[in-house]
PDB file of C-alpha atoms in Angstrom:
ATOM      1  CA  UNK Z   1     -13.147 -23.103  75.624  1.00  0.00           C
ATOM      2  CA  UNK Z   2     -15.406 -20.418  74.498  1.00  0.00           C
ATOM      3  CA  UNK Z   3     -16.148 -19.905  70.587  1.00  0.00           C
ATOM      4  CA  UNK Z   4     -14.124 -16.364  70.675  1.00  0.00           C
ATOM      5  CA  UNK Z   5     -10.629 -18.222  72.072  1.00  0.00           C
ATOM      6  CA  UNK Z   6     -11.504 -21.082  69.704  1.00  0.00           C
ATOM      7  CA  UNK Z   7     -11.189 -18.615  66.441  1.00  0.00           C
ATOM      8  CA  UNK Z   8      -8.575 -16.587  68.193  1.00  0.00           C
ATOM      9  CA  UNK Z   9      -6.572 -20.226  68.388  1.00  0.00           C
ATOM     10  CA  UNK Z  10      -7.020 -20.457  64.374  1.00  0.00           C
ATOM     11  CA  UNK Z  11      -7.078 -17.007  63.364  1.00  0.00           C
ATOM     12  CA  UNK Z  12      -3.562 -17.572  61.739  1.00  0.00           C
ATOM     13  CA  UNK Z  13      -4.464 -20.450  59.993  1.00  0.00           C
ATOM     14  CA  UNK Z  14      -7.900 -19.092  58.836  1.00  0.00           C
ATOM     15  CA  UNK Z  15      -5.772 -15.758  57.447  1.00  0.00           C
ATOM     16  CA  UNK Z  16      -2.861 -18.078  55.751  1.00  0.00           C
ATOM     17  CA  UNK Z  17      -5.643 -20.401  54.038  1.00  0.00           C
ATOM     18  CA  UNK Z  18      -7.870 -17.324  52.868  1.00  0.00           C
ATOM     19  CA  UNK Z  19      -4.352 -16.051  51.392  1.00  0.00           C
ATOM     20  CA  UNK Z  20      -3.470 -19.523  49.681  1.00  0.00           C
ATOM     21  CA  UNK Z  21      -7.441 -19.844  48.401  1.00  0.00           C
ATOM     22  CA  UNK Z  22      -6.533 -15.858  46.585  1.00  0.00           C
ATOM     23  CA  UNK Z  23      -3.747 -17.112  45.108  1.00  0.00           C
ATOM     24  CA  UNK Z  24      -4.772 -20.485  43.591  1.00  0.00           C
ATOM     25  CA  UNK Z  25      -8.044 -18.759  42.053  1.00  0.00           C
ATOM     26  CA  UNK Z  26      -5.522 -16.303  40.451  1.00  0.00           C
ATOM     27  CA  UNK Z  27      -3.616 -18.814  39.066  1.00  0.00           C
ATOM     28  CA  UNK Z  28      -6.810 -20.692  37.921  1.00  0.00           C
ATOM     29  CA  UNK Z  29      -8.318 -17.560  36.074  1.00  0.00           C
ATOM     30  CA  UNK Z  30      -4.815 -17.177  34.564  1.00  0.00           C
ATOM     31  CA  UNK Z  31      -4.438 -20.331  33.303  1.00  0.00           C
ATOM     32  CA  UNK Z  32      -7.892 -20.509  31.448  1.00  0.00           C
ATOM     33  CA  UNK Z  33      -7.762 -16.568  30.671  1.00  0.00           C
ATOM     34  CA  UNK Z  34      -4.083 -16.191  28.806  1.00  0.00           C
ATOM     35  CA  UNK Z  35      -5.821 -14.852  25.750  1.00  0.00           C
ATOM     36  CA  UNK Z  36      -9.217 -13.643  24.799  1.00  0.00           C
ATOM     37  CA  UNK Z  37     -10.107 -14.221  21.282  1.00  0.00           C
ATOM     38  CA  UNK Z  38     -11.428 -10.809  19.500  1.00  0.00           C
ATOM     39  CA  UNK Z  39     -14.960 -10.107  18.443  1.00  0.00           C
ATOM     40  CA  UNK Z  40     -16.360 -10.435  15.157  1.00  0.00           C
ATOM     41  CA  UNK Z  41     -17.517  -6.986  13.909  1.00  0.00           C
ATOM     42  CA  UNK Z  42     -20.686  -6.707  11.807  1.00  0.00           C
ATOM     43  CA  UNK Z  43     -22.613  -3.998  10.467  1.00  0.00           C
ATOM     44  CA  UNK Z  44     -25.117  -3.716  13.053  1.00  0.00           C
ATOM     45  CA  UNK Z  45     -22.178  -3.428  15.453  1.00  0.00           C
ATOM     46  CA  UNK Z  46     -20.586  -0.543  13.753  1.00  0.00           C
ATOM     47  CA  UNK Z  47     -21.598   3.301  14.076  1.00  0.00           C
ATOM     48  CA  UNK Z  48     -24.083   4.056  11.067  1.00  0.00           C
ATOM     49  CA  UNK Z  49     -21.777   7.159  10.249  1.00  0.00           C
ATOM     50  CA  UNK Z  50     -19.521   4.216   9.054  1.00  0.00           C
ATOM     51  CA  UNK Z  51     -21.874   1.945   7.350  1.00  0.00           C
ATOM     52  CA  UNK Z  52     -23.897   2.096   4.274  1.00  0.00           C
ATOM     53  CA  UNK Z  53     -27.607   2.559   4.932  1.00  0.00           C
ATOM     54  CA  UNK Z  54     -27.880  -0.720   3.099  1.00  0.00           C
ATOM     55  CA  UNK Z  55     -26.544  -3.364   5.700  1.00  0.00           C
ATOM     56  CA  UNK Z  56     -26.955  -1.044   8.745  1.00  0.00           C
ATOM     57  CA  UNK Z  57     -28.736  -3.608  10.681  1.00  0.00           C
ATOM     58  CA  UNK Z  58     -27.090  -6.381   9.422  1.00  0.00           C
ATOM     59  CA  UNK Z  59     -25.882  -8.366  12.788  1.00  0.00           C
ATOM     60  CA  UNK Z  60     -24.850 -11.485  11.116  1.00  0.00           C
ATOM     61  CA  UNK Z  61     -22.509 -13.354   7.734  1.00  0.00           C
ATOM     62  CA  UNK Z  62     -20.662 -10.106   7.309  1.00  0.00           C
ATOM     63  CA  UNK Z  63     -17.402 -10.834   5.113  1.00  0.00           C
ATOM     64  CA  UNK Z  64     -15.496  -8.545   3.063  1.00  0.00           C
ATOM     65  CA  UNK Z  65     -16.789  -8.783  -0.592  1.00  0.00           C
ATOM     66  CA  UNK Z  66     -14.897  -9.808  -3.609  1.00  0.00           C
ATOM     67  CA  UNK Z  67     -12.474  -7.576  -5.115  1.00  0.00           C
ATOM     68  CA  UNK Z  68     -10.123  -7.162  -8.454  1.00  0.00           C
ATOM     69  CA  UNK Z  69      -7.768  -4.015  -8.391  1.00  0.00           C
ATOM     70  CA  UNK Z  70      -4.234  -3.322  -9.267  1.00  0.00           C
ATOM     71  CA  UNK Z  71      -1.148  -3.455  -7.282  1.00  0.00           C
ATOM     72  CA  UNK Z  72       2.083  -1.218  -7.427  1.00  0.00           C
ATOM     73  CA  UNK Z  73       3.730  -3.437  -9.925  1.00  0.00           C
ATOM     74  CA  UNK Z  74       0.879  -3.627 -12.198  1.00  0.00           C
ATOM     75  CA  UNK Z  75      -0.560  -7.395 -10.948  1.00  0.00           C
ATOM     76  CA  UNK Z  76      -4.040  -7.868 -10.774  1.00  0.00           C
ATOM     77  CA  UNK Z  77      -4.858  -8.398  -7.157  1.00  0.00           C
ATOM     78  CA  UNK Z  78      -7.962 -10.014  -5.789  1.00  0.00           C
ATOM     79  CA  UNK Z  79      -9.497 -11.921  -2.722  1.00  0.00           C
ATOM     80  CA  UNK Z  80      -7.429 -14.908  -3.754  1.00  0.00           C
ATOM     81  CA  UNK Z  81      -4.075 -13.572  -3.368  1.00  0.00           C
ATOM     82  CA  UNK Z  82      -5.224 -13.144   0.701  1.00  0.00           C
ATOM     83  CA  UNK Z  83      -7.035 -16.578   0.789  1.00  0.00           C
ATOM     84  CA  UNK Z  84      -6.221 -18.012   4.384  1.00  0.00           C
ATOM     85  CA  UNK Z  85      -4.345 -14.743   5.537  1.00  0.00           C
ATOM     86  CA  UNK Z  86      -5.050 -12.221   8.212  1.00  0.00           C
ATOM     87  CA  UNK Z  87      -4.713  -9.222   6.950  1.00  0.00           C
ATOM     88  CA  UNK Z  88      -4.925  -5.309   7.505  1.00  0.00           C
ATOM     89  CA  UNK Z  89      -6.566  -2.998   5.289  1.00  0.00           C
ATOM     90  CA  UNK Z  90      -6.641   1.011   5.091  1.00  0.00           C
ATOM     91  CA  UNK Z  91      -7.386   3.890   2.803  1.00  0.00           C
ATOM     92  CA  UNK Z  92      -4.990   6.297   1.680  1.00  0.00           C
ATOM     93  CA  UNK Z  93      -3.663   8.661  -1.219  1.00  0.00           C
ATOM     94  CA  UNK Z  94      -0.095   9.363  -2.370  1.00  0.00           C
ATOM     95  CA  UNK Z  95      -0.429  13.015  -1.985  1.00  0.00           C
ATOM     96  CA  UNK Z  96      -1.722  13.050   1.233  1.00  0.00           C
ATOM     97  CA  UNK Z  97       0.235  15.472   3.883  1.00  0.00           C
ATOM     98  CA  UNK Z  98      -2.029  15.087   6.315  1.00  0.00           C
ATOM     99  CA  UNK Z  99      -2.484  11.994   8.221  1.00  0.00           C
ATOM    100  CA  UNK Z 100      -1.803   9.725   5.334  1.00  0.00           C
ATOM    101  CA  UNK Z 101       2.064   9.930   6.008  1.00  0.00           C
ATOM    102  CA  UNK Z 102       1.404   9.011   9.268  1.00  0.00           C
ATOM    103  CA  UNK Z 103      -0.578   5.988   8.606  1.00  0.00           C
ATOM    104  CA  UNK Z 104       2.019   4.604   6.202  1.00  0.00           C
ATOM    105  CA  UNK Z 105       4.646   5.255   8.709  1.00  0.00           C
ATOM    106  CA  UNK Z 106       2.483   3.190  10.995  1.00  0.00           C
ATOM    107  CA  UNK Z 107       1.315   0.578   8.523  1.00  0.00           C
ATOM    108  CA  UNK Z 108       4.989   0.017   7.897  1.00  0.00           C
ATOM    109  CA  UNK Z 109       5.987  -0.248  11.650  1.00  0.00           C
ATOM    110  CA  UNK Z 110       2.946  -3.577  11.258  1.00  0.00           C
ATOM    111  CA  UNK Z 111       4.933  -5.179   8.043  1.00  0.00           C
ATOM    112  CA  UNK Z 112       7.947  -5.096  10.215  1.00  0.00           C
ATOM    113  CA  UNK Z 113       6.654  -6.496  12.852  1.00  0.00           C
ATOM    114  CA  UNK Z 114       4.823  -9.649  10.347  1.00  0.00           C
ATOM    115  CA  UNK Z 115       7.811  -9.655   7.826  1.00  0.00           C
ATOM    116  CA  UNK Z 116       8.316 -13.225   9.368  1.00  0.00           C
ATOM    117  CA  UNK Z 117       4.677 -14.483   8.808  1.00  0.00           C
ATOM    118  CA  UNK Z 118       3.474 -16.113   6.153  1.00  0.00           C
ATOM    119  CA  UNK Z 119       0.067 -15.848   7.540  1.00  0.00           C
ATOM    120  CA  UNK Z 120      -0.153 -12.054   7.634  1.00  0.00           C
ATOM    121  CA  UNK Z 121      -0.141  -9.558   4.928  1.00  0.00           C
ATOM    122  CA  UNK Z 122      -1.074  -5.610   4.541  1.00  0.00           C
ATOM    123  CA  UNK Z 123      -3.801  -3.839   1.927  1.00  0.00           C
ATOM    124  CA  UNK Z 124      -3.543  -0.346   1.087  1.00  0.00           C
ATOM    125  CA  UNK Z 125      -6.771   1.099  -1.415  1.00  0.00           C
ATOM    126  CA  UNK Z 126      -5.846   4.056  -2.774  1.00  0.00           C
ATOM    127  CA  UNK Z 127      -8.568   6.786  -2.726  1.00  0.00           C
ATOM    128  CA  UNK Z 128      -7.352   8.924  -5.290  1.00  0.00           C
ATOM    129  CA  UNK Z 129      -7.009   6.193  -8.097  1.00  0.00           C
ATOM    130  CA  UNK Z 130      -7.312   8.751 -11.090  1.00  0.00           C
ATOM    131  CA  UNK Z 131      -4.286   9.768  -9.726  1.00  0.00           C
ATOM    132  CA  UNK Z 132      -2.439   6.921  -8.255  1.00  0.00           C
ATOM    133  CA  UNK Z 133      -0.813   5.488 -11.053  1.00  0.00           C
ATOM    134  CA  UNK Z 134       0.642   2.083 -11.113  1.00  0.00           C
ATOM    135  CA  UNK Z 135       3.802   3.794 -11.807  1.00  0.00           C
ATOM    136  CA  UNK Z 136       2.759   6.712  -8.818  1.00  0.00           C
ATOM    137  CA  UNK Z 137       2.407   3.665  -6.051  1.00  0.00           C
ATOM    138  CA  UNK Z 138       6.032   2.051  -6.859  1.00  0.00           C
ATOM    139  CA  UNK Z 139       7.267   5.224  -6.905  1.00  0.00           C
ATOM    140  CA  UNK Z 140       5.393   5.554  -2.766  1.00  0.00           C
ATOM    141  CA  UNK Z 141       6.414   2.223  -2.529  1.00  0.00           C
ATOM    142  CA  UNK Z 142       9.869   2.456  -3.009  1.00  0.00           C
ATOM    143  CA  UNK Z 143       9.941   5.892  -0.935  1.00  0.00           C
ATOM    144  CA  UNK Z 144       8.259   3.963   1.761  1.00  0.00           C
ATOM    145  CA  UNK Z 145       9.967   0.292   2.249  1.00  0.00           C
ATOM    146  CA  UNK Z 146       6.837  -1.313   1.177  1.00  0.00           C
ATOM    147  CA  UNK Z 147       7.838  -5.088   0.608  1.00  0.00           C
ATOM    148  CA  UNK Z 148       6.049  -6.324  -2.641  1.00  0.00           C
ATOM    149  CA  UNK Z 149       5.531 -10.117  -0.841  1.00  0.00           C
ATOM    150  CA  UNK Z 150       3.904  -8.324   2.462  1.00  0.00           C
ATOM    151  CA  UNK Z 151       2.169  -5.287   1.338  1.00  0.00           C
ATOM    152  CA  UNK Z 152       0.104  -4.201  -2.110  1.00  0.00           C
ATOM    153  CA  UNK Z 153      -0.717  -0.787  -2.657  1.00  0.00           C
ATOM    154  CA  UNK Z 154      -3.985  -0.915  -5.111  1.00  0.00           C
ATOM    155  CA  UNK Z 155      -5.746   1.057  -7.340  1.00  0.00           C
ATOM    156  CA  UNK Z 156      -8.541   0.489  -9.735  1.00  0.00           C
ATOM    157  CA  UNK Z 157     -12.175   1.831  -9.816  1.00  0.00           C
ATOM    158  CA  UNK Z 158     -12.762   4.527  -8.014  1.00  0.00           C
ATOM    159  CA  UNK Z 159     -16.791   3.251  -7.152  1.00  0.00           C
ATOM    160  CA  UNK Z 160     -15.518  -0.595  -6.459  1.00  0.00           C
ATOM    161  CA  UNK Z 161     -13.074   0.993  -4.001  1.00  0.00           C
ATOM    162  CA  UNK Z 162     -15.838   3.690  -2.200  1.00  0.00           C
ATOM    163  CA  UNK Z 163     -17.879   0.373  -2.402  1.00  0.00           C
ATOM    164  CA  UNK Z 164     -15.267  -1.803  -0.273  1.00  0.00           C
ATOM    165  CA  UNK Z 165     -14.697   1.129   2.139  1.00  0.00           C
ATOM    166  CA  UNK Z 166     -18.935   1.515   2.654  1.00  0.00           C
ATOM    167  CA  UNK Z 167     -20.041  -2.096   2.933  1.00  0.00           C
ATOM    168  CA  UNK Z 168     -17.128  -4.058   3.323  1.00  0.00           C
ATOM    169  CA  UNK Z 169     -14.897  -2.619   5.560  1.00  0.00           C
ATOM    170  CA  UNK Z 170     -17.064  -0.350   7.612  1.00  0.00           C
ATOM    171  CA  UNK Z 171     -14.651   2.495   7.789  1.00  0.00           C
ATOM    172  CA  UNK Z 172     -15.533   5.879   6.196  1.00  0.00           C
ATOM    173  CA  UNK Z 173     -18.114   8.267   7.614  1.00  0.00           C
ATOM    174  CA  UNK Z 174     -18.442  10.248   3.915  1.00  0.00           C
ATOM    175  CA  UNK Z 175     -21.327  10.282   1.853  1.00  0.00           C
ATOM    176  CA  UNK Z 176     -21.993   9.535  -1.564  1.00  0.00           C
ATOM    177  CA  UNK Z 177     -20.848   6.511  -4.009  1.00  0.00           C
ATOM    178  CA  UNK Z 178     -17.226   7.082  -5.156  1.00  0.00           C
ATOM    179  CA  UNK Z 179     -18.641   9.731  -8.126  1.00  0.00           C
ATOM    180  CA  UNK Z 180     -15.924  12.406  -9.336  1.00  0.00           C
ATOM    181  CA  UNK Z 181     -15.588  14.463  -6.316  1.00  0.00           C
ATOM    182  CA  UNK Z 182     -16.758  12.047  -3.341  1.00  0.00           C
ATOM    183  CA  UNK Z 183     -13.514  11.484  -0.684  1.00  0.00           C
ATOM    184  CA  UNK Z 184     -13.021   8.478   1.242  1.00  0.00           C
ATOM    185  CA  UNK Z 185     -10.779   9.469   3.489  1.00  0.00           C
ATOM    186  CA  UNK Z 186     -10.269   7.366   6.871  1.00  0.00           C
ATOM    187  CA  UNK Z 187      -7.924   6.871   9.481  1.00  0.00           C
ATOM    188  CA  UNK Z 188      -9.235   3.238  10.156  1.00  0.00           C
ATOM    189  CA  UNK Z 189      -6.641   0.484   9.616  1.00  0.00           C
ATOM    190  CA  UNK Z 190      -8.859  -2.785   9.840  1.00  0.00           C
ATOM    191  CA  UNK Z 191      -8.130  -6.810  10.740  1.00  0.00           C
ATOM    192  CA  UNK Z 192      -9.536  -9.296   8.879  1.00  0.00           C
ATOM    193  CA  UNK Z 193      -9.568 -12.377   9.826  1.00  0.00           C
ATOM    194  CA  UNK Z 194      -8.929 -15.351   7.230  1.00  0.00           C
ATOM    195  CA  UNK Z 195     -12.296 -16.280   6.765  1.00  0.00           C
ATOM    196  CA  UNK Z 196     -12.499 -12.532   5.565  1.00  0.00           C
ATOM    197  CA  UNK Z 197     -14.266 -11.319   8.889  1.00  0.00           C
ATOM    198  CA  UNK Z 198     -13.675  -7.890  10.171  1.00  0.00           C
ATOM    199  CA  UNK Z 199     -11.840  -8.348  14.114  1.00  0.00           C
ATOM    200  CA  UNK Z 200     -10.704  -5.445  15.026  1.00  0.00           C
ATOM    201  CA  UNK Z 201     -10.629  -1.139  14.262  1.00  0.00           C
ATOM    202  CA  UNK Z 202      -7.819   1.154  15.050  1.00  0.00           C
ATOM    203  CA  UNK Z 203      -6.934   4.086  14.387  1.00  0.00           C
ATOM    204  CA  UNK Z 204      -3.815   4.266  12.175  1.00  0.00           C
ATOM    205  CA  UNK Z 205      -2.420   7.731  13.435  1.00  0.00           C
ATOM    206  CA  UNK Z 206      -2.099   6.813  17.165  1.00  0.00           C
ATOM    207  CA  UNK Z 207       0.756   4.437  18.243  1.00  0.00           C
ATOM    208  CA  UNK Z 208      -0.940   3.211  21.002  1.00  0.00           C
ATOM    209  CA  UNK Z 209      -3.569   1.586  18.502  1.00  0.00           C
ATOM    210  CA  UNK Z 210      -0.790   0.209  15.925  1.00  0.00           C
ATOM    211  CA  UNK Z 211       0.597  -1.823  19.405  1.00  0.00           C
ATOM    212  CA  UNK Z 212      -2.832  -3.017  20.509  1.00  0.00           C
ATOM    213  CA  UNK Z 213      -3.319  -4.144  16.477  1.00  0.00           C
ATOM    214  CA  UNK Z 214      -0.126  -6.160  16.537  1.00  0.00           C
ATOM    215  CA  UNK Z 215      -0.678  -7.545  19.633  1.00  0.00           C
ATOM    216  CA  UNK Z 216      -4.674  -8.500  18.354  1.00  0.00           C
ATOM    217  CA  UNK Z 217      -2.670  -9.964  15.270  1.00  0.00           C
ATOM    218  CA  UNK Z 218      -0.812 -12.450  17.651  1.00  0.00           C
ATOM    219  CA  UNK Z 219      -3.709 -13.239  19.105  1.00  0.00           C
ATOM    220  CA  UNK Z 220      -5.593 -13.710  15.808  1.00  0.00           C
ATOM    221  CA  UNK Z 221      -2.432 -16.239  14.864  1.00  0.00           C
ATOM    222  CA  UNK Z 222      -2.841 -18.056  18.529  1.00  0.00           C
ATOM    223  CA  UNK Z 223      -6.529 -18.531  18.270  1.00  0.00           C
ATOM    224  CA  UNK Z 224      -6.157 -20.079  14.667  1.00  0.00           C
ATOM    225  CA  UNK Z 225      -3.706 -22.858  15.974  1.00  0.00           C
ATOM    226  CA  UNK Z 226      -5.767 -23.753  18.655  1.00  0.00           C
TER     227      UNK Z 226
END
């Protein structure tokens, strides 16, 4: 029998195990690949327009810095109250009608979808802080379903919060260091992880990022029970 009639006799077989050899590797790389755990974001990572010339090149031990600032019911509010929680932060103002309305309509679409996790709360820094009020945020609050055990609208310094934006957060491409008439205004929303690590960006104005952010939360929350 030549070597051509030979292959020609298994050519059935050799097409039937090349198909079965497909499918098991695919069900290998599934099996080990059901989740990818997310990056951890530092400075050096980051586009300099977002980073304070300070830790630009920092590649290493970036953590969101300790904070005090005041919530929409008047509590003092610092790194503590988010101890072991993931969290999202953003930037916003109450009299934003731009893309701030938008944001909180998003932000709010993320406590609903966490209102059943301990593990995961929301941060709002106000921008506008000589303005924002403890008594101005619940008012927002109240207009907006904010839920006082998910999500804390804060205000406080104005330079502490530019300050967190610049070299904590990585998120705002303006200049300057939270004087009178600097702006930080962002559409960021941000992850943090619970060892106060920055995981993820997204922009808080496009829906398709708000579903890739609560899908990187679940996968934040399945990494940490591993």
């Amino acid at each position: 029998m030549s070597f051509l009639a030979f292959f020609k006799g298994y050519k059935k077989f050799g097409i039937f195990f090349s198909v079965l050899s497909v499918i098991i590797l695919v069900i290998i790389y599934n099996i080990l690949n059901v989740k990818q755990n997310l990056p951890i974001y530092q400075p050096g990572m980051v586009s300099e327009e977002l980073v304070d010339s300070t830790i630009q090149y920092q590649l290493k031990y970036h953590k969101i810095a300790d904070f005090s600032l005041t919530n929409q019911n008047g509590k003092t509010i610092t790194q503590d109250d988010y101890k072991d929680k993931i969290y999202v932060a953003d930037f916003f103002f109450t009299t934003c009608q731009t893309i701030c309305p938008i944001m909180t309509g998003h932000m709010a679409e993320v406590q609903k979808a966490i209102m059943g996790d301990d593990d995961v709360m929301l941060l709002s820094h106000s921008v506008t802080p000589e303005i924002d009020s403890v008594a101005q945020l619940k008012k927002y609050a109240l207009e907006k379903g904010v839920n006082d055990q998910k999500w804390n609208l804060v205000t406080g310094d104005k330079k502490q919060i530019y300050e967190l934006a610049r070299k904590s957060y990585l998120a705002v491409k303006t200049d300057g260091n939270g004087d009178q008439y600097d702006m930080i205004h962002t559409e960021n929303f941000i992850l943090v992880d619970k060892k106060r690590q920055i995981r993820g960006f997204y922009d808080g104005t496009k829906p398709e990022d708000i579903k890739r952010l609560i899908e990187d939360i679940e996968t934040l929350r399945y990494f940490d029970k591993q």
